[in-house]
CSV table of C-alpha atoms in Angstrom, one decimal:
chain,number,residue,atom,x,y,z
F,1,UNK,CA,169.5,135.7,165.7
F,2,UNK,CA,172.7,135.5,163.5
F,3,UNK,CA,175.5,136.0,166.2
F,4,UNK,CA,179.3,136.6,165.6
F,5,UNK,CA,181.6,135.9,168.5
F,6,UNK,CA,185.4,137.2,168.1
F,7,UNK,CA,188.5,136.0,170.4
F,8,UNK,CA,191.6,135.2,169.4
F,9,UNK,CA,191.6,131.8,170.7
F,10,UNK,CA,188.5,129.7,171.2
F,11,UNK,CA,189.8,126.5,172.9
F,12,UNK,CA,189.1,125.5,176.3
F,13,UNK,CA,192.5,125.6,178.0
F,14,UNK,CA,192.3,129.7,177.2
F,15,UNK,CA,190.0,131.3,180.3
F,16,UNK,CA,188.9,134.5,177.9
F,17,UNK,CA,189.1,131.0,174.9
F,18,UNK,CA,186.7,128.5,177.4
F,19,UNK,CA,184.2,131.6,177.8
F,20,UNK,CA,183.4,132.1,174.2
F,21,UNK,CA,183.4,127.9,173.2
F,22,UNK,CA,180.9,127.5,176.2
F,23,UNK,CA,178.9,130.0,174.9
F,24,UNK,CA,179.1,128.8,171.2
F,25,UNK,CA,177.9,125.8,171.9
F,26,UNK,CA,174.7,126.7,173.6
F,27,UNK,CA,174.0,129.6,171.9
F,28,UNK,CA,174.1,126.9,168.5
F,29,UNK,CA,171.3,125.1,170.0
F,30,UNK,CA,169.1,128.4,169.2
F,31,UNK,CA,170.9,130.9,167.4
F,32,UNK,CA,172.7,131.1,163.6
F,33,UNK,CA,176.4,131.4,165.7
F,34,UNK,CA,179.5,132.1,163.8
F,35,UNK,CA,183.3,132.4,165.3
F,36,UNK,CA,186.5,134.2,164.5
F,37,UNK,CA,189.3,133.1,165.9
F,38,UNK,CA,192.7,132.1,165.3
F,39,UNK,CA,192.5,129.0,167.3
F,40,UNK,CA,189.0,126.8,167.6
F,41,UNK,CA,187.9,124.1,169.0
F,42,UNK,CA,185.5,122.8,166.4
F,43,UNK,CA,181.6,122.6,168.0
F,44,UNK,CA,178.6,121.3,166.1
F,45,UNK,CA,176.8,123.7,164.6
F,46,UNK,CA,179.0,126.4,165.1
F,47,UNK,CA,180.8,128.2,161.6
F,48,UNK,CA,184.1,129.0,162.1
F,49,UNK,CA,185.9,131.9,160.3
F,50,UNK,CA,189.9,131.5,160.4
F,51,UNK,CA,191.4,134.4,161.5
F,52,UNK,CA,195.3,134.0,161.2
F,53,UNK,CA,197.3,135.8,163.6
F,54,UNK,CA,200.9,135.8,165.1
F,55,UNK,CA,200.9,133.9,168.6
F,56,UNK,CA,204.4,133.7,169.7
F,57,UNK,CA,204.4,137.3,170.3
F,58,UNK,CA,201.3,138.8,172.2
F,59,UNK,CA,202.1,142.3,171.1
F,60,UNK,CA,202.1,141.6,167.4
F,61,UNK,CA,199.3,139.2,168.0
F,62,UNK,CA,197.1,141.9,169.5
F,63,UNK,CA,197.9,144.0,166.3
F,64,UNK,CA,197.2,141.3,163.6
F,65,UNK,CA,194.1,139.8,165.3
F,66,UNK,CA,192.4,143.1,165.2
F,67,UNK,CA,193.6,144.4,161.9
F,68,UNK,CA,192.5,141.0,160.4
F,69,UNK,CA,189.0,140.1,162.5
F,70,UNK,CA,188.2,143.9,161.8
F,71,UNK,CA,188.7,143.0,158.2
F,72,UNK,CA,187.2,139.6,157.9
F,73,UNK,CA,184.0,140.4,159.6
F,74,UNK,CA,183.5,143.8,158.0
F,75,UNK,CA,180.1,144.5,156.9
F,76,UNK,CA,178.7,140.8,158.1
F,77,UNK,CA,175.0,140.8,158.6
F,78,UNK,CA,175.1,140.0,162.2
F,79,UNK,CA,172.6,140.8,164.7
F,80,UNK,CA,175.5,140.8,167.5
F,81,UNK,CA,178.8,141.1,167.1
F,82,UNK,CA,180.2,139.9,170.8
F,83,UNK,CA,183.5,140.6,171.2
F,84,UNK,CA,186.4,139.8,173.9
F,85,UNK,CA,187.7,143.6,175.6
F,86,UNK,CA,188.9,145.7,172.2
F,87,UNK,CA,189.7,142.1,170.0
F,88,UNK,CA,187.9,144.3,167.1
F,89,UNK,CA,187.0,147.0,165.5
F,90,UNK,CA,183.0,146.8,165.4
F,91,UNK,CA,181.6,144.9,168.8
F,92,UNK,CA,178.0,145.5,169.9
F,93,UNK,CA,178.3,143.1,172.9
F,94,UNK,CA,182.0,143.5,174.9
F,95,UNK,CA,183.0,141.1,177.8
F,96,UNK,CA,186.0,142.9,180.3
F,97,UNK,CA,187.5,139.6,181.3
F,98,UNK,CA,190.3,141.8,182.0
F,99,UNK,CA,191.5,145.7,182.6
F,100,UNK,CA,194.7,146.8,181.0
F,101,UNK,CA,194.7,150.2,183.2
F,102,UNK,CA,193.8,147.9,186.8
F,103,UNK,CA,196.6,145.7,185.5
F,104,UNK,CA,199.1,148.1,185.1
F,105,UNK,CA,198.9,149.5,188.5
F,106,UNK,CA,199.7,146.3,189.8
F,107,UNK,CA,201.8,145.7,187.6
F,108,UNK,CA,203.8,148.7,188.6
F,109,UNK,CA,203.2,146.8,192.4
F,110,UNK,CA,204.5,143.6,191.4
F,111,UNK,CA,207.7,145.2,189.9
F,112,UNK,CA,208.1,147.1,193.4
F,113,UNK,CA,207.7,143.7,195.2
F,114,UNK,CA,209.4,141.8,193.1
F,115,UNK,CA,213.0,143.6,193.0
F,116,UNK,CA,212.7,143.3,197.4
F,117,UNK,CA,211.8,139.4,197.0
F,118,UNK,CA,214.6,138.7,194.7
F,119,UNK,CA,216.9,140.9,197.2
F,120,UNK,CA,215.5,138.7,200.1
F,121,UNK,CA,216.6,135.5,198.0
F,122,UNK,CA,212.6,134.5,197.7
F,123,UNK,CA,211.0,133.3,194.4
F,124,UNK,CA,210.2,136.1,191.4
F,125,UNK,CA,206.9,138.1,191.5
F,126,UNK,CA,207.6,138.5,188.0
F,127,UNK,CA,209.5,135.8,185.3
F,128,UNK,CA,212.1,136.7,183.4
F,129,UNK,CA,214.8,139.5,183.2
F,130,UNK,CA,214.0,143.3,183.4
F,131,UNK,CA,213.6,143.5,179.7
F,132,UNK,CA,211.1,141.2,179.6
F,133,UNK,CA,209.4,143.5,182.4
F,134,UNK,CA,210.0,146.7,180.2
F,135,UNK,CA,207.8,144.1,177.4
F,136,UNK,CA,204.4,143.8,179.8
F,137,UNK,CA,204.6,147.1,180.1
F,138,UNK,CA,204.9,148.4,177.2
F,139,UNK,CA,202.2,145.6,176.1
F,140,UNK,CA,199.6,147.0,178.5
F,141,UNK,CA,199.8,150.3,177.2
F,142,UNK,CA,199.0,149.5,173.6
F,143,UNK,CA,196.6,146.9,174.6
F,144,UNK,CA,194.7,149.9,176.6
F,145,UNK,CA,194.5,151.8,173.3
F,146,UNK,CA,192.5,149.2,171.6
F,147,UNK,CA,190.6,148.4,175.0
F,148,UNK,CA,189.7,151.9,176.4
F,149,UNK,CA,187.2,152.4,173.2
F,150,UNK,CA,185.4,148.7,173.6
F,151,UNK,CA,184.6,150.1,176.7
F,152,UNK,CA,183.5,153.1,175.9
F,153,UNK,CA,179.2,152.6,176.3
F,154,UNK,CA,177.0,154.1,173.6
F,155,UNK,CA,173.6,153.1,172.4
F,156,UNK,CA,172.7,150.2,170.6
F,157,UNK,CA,175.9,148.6,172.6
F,158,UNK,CA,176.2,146.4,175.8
F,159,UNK,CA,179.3,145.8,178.4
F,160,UNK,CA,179.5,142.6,180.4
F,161,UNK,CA,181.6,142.4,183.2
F,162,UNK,CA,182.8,139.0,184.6
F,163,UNK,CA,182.4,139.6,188.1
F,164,UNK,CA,181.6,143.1,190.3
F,165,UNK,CA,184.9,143.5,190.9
F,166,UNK,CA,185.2,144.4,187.1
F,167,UNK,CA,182.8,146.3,187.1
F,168,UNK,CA,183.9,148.7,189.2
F,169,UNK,CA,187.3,148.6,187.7
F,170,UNK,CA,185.1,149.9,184.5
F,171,UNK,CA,183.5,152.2,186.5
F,172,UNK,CA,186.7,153.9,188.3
F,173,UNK,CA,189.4,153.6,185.5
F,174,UNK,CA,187.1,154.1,182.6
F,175,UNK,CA,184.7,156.1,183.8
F,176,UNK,CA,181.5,153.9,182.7
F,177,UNK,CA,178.4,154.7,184.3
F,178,UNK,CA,177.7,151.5,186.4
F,179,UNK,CA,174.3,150.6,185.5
F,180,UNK,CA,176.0,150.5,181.7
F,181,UNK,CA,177.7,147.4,183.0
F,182,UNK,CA,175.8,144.0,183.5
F,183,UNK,CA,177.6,141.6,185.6
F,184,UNK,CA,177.8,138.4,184.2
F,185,UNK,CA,180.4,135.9,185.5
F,186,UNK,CA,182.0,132.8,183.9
F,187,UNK,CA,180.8,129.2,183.9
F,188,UNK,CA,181.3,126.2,184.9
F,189,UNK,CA,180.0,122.4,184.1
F,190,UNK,CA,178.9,120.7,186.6
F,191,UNK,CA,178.8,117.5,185.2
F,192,UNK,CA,182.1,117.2,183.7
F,193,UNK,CA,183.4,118.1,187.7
F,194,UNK,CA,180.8,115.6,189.7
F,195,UNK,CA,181.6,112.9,191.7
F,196,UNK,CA,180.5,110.5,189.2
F,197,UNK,CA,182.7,111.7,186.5
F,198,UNK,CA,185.4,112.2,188.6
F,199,UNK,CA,186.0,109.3,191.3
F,200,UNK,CA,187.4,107.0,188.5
F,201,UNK,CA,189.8,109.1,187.8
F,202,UNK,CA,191.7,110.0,191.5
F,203,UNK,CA,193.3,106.5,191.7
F,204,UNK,CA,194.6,106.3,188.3
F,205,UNK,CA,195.9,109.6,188.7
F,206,UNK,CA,197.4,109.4,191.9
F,207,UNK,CA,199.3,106.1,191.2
F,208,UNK,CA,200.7,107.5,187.6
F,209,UNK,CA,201.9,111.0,189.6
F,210,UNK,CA,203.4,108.6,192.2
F,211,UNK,CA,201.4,110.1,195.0
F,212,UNK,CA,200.8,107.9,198.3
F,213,UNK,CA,196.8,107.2,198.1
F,214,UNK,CA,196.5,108.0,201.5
F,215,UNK,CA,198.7,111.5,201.7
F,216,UNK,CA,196.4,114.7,201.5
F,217,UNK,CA,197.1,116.4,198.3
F,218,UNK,CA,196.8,120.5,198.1
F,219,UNK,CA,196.1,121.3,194.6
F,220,UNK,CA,197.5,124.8,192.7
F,221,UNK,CA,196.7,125.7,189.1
F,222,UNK,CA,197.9,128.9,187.2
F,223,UNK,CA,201.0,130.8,186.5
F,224,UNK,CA,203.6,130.6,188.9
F,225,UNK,CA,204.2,134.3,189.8
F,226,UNK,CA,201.1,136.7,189.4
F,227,UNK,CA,198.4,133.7,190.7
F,228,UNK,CA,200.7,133.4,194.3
F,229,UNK,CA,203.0,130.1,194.3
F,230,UNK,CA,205.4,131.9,196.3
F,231,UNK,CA,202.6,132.3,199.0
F,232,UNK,CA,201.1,129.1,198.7
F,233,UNK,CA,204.2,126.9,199.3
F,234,UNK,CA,205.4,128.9,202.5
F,235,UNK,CA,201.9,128.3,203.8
F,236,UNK,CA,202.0,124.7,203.1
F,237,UNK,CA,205.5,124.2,204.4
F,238,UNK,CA,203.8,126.0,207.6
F,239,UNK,CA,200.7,124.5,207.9
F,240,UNK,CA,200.4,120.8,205.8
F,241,UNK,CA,201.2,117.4,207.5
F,242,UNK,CA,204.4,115.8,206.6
F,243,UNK,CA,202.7,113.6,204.7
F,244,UNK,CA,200.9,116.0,202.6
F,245,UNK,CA,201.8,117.3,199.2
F,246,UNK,CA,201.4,120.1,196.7
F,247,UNK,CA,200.6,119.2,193.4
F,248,UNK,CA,201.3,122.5,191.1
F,249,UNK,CA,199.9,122.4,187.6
F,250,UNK,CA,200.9,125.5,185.2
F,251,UNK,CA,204.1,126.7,184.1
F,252,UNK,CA,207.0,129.0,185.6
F,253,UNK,CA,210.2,129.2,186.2
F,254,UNK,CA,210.3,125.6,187.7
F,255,UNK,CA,213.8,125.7,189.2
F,256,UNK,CA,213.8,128.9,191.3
F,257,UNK,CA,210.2,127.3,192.8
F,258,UNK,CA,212.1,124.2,193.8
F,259,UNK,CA,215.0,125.8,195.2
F,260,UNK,CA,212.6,127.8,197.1
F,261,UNK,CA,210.7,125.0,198.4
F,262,UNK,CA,214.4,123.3,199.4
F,263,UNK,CA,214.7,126.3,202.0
F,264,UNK,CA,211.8,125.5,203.0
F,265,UNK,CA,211.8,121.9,203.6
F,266,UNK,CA,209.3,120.8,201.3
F,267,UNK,CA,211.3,120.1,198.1
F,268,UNK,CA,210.4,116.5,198.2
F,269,UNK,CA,206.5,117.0,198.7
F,270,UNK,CA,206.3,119.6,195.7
F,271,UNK,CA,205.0,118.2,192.5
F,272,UNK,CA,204.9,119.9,188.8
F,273,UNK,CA,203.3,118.7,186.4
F,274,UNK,CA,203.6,121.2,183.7
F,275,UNK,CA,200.9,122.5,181.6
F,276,UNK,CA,198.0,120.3,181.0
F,277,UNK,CA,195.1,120.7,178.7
F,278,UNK,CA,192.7,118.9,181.1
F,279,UNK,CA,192.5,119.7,184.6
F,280,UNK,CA,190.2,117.2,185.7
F,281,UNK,CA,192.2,114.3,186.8
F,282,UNK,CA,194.0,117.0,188.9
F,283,UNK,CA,191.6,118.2,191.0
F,284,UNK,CA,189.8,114.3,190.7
F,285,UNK,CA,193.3,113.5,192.8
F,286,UNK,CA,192.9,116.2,195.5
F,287,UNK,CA,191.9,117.1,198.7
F,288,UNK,CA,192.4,121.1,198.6
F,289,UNK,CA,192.6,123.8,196.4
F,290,UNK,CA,194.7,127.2,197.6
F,291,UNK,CA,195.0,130.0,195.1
F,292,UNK,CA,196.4,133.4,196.0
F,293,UNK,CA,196.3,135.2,193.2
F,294,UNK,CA,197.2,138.9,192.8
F,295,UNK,CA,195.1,140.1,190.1
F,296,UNK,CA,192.3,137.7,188.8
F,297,UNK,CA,189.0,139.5,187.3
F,298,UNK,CA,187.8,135.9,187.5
F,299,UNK,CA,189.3,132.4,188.0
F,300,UNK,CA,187.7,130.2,186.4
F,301,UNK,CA,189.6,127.8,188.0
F,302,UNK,CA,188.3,128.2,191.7
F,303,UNK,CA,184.3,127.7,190.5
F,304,UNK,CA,185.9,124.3,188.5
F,305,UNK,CA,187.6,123.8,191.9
F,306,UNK,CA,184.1,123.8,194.0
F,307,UNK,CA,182.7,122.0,191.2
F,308,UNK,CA,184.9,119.4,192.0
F,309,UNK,CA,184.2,119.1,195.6
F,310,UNK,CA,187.2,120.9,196.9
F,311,UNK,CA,187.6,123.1,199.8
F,312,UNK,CA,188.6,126.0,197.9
F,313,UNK,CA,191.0,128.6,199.9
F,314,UNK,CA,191.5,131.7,197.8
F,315,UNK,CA,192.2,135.8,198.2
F,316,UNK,CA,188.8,138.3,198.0
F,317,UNK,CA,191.0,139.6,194.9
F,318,UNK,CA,189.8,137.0,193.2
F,319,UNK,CA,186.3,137.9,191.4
F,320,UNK,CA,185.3,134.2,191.8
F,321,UNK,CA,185.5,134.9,195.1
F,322,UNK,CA,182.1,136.3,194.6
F,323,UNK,CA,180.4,133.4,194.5
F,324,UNK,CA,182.4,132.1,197.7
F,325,UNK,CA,180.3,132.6,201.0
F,326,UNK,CA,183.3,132.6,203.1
F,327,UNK,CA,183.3,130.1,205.8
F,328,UNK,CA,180.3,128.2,204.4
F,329,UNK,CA,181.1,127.2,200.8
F,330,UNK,CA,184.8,128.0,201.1
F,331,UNK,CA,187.9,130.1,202.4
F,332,UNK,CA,189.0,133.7,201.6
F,333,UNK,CA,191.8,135.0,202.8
F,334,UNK,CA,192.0,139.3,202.3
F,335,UNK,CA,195.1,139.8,201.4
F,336,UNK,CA,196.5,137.6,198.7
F,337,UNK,CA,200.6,137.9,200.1
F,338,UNK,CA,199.0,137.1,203.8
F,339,UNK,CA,201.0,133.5,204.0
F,340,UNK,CA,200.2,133.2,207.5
F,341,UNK,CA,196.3,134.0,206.8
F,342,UNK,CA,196.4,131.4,204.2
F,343,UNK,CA,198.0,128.3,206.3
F,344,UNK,CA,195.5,128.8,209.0
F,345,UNK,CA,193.1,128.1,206.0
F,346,UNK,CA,195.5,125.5,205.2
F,347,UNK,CA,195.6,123.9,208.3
F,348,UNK,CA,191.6,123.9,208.7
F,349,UNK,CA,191.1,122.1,206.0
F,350,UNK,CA,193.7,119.7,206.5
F,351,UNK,CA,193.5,119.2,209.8
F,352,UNK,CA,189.6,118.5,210.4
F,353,UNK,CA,188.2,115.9,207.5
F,354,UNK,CA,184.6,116.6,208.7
F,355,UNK,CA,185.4,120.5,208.2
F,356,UNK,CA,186.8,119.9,204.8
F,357,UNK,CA,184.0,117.4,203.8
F,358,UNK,CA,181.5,120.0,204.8
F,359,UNK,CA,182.9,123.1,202.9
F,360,UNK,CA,183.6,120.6,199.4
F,361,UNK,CA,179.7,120.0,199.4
F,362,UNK,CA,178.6,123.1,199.8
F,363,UNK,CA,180.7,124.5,197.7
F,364,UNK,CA,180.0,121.8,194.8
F,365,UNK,CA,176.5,123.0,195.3
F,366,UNK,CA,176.8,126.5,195.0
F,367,UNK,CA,178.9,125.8,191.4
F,368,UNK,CA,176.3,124.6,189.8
F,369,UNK,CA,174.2,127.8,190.5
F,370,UNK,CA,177.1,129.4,187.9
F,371,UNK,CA,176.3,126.9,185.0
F,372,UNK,CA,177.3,127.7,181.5
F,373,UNK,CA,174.0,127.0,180.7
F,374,UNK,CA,173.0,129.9,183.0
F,375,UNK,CA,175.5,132.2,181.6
F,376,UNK,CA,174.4,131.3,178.0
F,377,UNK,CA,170.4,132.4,178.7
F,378,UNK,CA,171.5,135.6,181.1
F,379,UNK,CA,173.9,136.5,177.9
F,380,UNK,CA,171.4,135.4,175.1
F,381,UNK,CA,168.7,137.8,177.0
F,382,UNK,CA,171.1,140.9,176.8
F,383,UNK,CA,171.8,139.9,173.0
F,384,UNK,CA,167.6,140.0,172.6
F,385,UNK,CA,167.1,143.6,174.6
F,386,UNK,CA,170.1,145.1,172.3
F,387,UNK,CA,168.3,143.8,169.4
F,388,UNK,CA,164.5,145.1,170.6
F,389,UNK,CA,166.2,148.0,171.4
F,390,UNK,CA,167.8,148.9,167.5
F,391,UNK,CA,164.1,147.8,165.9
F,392,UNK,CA,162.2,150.7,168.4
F,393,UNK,CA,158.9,150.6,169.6
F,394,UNK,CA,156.5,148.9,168.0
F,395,UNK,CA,154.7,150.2,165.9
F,396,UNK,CA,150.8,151.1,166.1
């Protein structure tokens, strides 16, 4: 098959980005595969189309990408044209990594939560001033424009969701019949998160962060407001040993977090590290992983997180929660702004090495059951069936 995938940016530190390079590269192995995208990470094997567009601004990048992708793979010859949500105009397979109509209801939530938390003195549910509030907004709504129609089924089309979860976001908000949706969920690598490859890298890492090799280290990674820092710091300053610490990775308003953490005794255990392009070393350097996001269609973080050997302790929001058999291969917690639900997690894991032994292997285990590889043959088999379906029966 001659295969086009579109997405703005296909680099691995992007979750919608990681999705479409992973599949690149083993769809190469089999398939004529060609990308569009403004930013790529350059695989073997794989043609790459530039597509310029305008990041610094996602509202004018949403514009440009489309108007331009739309333009530069017009008339192609492509078998499949797989695109991310409504990236462009012609799409035969569409991955929903994310709703913009789901979204915007919590969005609407956040903002509610957010003005009584910055009243209460506690850390931002949202950054930046109210302007910049008025700005998601109004982004969601013209992003829905362009998404509501990629979703839209219709023969001789397919719609991937990342996790159930999605799909029934598709189903309520969007009104797609649910057996138009197959439920494919993101990757991960085993090997790049196994012991083996990882074991070099915790003392290393731990001496150049300045972290006592024998302190427990609870690991966060994401955005500071929607994926739940506020949460997970109150439930480490209630539930970690004094010697623990929390090493944060992401960006955010890094200040107001610190002050925060100051109230709550814990300033001088809290560690940012800023954005990173490679996780690994991270998570090599742990001990736990708590994320208590509010909105997350997926998380690619959480299965990299089990892949790793972590006790994982996330919310059922979470659509890589999915994959989490709860008490067995890792921790949910229902409600993601339950702070007191999450240091009981906290404290479990911490508390009780044999406990937090047990979950990390079973939960390394049940990873590698989401392989890319996996995702790549469940996603080249819909690509086959779309294309068996446009020839007809055969004839005679």
């Amino acid at each position: 098959m001659k295969v086009a995938l579109v997405c703005a940016e296909v680099i691995r530190e992007s979750g919608h980005g990681r999705y479409m390079l992973e599949l690149a590269r083993r769809l190469a192995a089999r398939h004529e595969v060609h990308v569009y995208s403004h930013l790529f990470q350059p695989v073997p094997g794989v043609t790459h189309h530039p597509v310029p567009a305008h990041l610094g601004v996602n509202l004018w990048r949403l514009l440009t990408f489309w108007w331009r992708a739309s333009r530069a793979i017009g008339r192609e010859p492509y078998d499949v044209v797989h695109t991310i949500g409504g990236c462009c105009a012609r799409r035969d397979v569409v991955t929903a990594q994310f709703c913009q109509r789901p979204w915007g209801a919590e969005l609407a939530r956040l903002a509610a939560d957010d003005r009584r938390a910055r009243r209460a003195g506690q850390p931002p549910l949202l950054p930046g001033s109210r302007l910049r509030h008025l700005y998601h907004h109004l982004y969601w709504r013209v992003a829905d424009l362009f998404e509501a129609p990629a979703f839209r089924p219709r023969r001789g089309k397919r719609l991937i969701a990342v996790s159930a979860g999605v799909r029934e976001e598709l189903v309520r908000w969007y009104g797609v019949p649910r057996d138009a949706v197959a439920v494919i969920p993101n990757g991960v690598e085993p090997t790049e998160f196994s012991a083996e490859a990882l074991a070099p890298l915790r003392a290393p890492t731990r001496e150049a962060l300045g972290l006592p090799a024998a302190s427990p280290v609870v690991l966060y990674v994401g955005d500071f407001h929607r994926k739940g820092l506020a949460v997970a710091l109150a439930a480490f300053a209630a539930a970690a040993p004094p010697n623990a610490w929390l090493l944060v990775v992401g960006r955010g308003e890094y200040e107001t977090f610190r002050a925060h953490a100051a109230r709550l005794g814990v300033a001088d255990r809290l560690l940012f590290t800023g954005f990173v392009p490679d996780t690994r070393p991270y998570f090599a350097a742990a001990d736990a992983f708590v994320f208590p996001t509010r909105y997350e269609p997926f998380g690619i973080v959480v299965t990299e997180a089990m892949a790793a050997g972590l006790p994982v302790i996330t919310t059922r929001v979470a659509g890589a929660a999915e994959v989490i058999a709860d008490g067995v291969d890792g921790l949910l917690v229902d409600d993601p702004t339950d702070v007191a639900g999450f240091a009981r997690a906290l404290g479990e894991v911490l508390g009780d090495a044999r406990r937090a032994e047990a979950l990390g292997r079973a939960a390394r285990a049940k990873a590698a059951t989401v392989s890319w590889e996996r995702i790549a043959v469940e996603t080249e088999a819909l690509y086959e069936a779309l294309v068996a379906e446009r020839a007809g029966p055969p004839r005679g």
